[in-house]
mmCIF file of C-alpha atoms in Angstrom:
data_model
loop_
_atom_site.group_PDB
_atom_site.id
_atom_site.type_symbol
_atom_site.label_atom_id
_atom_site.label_comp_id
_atom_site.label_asym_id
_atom_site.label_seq_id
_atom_site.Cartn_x
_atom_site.Cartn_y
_atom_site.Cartn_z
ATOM 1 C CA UNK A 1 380.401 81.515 60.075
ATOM 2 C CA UNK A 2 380.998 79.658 56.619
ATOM 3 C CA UNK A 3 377.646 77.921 55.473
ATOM 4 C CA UNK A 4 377.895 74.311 56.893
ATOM 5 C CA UNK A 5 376.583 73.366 53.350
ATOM 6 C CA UNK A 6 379.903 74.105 51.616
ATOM 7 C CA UNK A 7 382.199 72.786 54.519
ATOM 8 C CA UNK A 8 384.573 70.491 54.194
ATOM 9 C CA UNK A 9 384.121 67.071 56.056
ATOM 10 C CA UNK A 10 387.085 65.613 55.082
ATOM 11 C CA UNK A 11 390.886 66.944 55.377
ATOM 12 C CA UNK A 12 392.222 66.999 51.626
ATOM 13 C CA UNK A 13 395.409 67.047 50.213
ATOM 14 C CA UNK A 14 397.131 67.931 46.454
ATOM 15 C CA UNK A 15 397.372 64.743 44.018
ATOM 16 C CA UNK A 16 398.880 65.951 41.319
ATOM 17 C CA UNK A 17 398.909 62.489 39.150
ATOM 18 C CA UNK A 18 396.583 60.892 36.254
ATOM 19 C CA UNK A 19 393.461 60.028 36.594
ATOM 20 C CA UNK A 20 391.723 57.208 34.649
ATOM 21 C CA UNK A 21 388.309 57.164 34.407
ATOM 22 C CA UNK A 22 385.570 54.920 32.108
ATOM 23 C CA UNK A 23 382.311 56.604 29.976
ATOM 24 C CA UNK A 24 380.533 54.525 27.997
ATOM 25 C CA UNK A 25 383.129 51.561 26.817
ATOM 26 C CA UNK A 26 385.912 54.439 26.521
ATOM 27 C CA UNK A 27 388.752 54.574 29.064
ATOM 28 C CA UNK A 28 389.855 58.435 29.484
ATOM 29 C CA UNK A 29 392.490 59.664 31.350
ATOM 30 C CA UNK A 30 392.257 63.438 33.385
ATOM 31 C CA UNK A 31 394.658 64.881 36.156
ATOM 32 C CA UNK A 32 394.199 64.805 39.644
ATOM 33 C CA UNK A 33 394.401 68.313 41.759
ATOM 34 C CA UNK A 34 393.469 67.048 45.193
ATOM 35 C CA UNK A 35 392.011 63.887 47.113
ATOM 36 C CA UNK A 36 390.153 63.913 50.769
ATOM 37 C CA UNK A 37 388.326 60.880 51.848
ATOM 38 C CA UNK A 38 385.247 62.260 50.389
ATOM 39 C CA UNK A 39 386.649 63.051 46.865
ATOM 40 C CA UNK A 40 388.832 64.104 44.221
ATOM 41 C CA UNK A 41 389.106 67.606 41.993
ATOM 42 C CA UNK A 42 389.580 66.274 38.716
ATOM 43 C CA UNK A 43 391.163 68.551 35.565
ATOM 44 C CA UNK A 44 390.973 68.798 31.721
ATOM 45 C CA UNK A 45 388.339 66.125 31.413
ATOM 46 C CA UNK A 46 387.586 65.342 27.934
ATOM 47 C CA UNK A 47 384.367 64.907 28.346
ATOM 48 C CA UNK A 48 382.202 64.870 31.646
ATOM 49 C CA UNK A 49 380.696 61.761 32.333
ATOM 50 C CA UNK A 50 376.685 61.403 32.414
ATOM 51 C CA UNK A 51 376.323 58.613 34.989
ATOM 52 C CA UNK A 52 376.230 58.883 38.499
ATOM 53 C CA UNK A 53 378.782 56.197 39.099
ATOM 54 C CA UNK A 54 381.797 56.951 37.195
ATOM 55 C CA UNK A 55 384.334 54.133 37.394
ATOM 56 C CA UNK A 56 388.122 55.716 38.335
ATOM 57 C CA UNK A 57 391.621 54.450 39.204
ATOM 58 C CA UNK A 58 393.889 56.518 40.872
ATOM 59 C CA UNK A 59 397.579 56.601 41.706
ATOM 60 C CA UNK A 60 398.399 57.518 45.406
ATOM 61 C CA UNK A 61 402.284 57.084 45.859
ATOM 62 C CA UNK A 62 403.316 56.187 49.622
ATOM 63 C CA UNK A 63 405.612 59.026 50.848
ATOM 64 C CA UNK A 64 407.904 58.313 53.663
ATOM 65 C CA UNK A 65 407.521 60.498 56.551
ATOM 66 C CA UNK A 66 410.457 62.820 55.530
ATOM 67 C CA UNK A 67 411.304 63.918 59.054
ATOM 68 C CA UNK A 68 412.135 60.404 59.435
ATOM 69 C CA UNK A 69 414.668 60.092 56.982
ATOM 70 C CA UNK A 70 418.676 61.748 56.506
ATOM 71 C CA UNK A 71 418.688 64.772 54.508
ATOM 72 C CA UNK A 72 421.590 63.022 52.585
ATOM 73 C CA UNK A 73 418.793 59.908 51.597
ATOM 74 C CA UNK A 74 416.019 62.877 50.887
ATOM 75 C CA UNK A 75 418.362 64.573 48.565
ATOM 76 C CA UNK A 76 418.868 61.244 46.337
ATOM 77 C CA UNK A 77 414.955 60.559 46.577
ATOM 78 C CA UNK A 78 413.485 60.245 43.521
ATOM 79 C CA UNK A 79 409.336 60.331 42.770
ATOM 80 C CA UNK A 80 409.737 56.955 40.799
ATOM 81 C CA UNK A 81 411.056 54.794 43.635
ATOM 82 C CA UNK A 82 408.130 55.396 45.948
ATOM 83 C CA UNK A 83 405.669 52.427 45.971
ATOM 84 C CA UNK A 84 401.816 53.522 45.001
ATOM 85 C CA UNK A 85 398.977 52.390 45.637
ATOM 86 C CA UNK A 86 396.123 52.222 42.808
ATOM 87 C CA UNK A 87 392.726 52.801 44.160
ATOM 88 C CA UNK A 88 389.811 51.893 42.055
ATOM 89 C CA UNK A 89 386.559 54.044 43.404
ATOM 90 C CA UNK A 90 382.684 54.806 42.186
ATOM 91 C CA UNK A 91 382.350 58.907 42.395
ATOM 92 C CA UNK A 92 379.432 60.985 41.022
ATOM 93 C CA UNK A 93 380.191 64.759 39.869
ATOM 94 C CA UNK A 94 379.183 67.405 42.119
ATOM 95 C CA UNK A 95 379.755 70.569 40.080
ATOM 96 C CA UNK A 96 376.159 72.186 39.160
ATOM 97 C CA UNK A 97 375.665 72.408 35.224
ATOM 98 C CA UNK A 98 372.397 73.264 36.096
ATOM 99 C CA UNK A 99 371.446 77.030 33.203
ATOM 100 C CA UNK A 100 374.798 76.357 31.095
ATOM 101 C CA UNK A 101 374.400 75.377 27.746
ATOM 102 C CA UNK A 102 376.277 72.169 26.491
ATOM 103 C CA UNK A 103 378.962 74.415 25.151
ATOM 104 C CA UNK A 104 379.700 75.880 27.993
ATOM 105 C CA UNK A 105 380.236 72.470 29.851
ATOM 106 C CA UNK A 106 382.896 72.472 27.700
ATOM 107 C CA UNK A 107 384.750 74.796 29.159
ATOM 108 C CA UNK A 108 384.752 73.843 32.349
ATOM 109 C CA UNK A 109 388.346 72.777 33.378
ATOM 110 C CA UNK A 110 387.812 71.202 36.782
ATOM 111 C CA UNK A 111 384.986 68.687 38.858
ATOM 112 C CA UNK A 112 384.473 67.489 41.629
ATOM 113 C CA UNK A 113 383.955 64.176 42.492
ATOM 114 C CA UNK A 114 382.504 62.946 45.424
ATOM 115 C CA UNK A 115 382.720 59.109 46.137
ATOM 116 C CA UNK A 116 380.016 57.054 46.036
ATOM 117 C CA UNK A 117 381.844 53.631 46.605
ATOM 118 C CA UNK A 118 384.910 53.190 47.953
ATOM 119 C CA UNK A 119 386.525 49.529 48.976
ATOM 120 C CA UNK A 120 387.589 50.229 53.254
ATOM 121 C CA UNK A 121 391.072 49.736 52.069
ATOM 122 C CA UNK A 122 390.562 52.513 49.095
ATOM 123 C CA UNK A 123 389.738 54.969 52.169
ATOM 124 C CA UNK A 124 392.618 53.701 54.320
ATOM 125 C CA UNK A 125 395.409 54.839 51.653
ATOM 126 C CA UNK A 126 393.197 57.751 50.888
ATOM 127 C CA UNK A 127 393.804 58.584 54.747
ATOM 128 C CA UNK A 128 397.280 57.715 55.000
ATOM 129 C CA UNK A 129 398.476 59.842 51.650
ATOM 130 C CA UNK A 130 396.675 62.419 53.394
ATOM 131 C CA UNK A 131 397.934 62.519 56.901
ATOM 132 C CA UNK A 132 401.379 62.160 55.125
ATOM 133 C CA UNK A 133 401.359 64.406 52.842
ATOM 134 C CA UNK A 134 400.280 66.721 55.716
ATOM 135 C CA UNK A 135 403.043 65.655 58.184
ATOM 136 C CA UNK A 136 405.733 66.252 54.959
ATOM 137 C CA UNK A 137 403.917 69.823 54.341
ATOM 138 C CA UNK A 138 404.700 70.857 58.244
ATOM 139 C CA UNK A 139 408.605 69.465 57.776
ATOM 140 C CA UNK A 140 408.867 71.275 54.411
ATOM 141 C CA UNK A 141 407.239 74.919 55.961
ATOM 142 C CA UNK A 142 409.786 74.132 58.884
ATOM 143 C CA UNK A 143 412.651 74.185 56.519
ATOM 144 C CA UNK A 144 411.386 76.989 54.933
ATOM 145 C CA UNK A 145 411.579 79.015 58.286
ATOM 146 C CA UNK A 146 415.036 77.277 59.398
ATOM 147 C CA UNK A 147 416.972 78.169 55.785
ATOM 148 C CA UNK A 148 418.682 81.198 57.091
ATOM 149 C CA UNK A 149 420.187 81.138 52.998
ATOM 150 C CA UNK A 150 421.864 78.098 53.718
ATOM 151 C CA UNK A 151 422.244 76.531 49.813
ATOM 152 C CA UNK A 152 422.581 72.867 51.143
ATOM 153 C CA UNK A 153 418.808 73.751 52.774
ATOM 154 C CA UNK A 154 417.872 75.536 49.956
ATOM 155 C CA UNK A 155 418.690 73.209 47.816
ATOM 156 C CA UNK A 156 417.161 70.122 50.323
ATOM 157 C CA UNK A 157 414.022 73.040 50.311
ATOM 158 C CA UNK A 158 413.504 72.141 46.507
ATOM 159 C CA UNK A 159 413.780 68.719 45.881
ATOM 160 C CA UNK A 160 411.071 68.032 49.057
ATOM 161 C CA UNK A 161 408.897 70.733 47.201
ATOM 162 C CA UNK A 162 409.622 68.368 43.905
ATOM 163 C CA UNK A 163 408.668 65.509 45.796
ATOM 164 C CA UNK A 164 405.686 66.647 46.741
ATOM 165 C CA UNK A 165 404.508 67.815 43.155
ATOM 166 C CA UNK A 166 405.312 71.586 42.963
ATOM 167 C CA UNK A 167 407.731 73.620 40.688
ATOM 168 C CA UNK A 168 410.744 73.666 42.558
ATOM 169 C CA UNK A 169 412.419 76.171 40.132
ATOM 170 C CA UNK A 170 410.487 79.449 41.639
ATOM 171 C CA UNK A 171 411.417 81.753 44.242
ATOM 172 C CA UNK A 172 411.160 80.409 47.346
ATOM 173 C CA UNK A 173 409.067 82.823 48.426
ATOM 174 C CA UNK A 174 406.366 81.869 46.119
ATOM 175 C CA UNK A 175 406.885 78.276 46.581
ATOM 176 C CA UNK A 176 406.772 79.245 50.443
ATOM 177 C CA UNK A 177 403.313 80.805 49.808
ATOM 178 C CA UNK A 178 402.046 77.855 47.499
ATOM 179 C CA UNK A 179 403.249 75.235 50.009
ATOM 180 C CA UNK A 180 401.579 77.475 53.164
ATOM 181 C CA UNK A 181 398.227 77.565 50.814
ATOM 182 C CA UNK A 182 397.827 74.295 50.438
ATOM 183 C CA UNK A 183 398.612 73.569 54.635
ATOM 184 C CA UNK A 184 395.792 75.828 55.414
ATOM 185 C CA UNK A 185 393.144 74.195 52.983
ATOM 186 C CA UNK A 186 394.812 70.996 54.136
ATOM 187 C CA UNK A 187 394.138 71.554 57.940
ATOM 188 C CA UNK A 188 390.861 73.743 57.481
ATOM 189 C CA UNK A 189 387.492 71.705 58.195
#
C-alpha cells in the first residue's frame, strides 16, 4: 500500500500552456505540465520563487466534450477557438531543496505547486478542465481501440491527440501509450 503521505487527493490532468508567475516586482513566465485542484507541476522556471505565496495566472481552455460533437466539426477544431479561462491563484512550492546547494536548485527543471489560495470559481474551472479533459481522454483511447487502420480515424485519432496537447506526428502506438499514461495518473487517487 502506497504511503498515504505521497497520495494524491486530487484527480489531475496535463496543462500543457504558460504559466505566469510574479517574484519580487518581476513577472516570469514558466510552462504548465499538469493541474489538479490541489496544484500545478510547473517547468523551466527561471528562477524559483522564495515566498510562500507565489502570485500565478494560468490559462485553462474550455474543451467541448468531444463525444458530443460530429467528427466532421472535430476535424476543423482548432486550439485557438476554444474560450479559456484565466485563473489567478496563491501556491507555495512543495519540492524539498532541503542538502542541495544553490547551484543545484538550478537545475531543477520542474515544481510543484500546491495552492494556498484559490478564488471558489478558480477551483470550479480547475474541476471542470479536469473532468473534461478526462471524459475527452476515454473518447480518444476509444478511438484508439475502434481504428481498425481506418485513415479517416486515424487521421480524426491525431488532431483530438493535437487538441489535447500531444505530438500528433508519432506512431500511434506511442501516442496510444502516452495518452493511456496520462488516463491512469489521471484516474489514480
Amino acid at each position: 500500500m502506497a504511503d498515504a503521505k505521497f497520495k494524491r487527493k486530487h484527480l489531475r490532468s496535463p496543462l500543457k500552456t504558460i504559466a505566469l508567475f510574479q517574484s519580487d516586482c518581476y513577472v516570469f513566465r514558466a510552462q504548465s505540465l499538469n493541474i489538479s485542484e490541489g496544484g500545478v507541476l510547473l517547468e523551466n522556471l527561471p528562477s524559483v520563487p522564495e515566498i510562500n505565496a507565489i502570485p500565478l495566472m494560468l490559462c485553462l481552455p474550455q474543451f467541448p466534450e468531444f463525444h458530443s460533437v460530429s467528427p466532421a466539426r472535430l476535424k476543423s477544431l482548432e486550439i485557438e477557438e476554444f474560450d479559456s479561462n484565466i485563473i489567478r491563484v496563491k501556491a507555495r512550492t512543495v519540492r524539498q531543496f532541503e542538502g542541495m546547494s544553490e547551484v543545484d536548485q538550478i537545475f531543477v527543471t520542474r515544481i510543484g505547486c500546491e495552492f494556498v489560495l484559490a478564488s471558489d470559481s478558480a477551483k470550479q474551472s480547475i474541476k471542470n478542465y479536469v473532468s473534461t479533459f478526462a471524459k475527452n481522454t476515454i473518447f480518444l483511447l476509444n478511438l484508439f481501440e475502434s481504428h481498425a487502420n481506418d485513415e479517416e480515424r486515424i487521421s480524426l485519432i491525431r488532431h483530438i491527440a493535437k487538441l489535447l496537447g500531444y505530438d500528433e506526428s508519432q506512431k500511434l502506438s506511442i501516442l496510444r501509450q502516452k495518452v493511456l499514461h496520462d488516463y491512469q495518473s489521471l484516474e489514480s487517487l
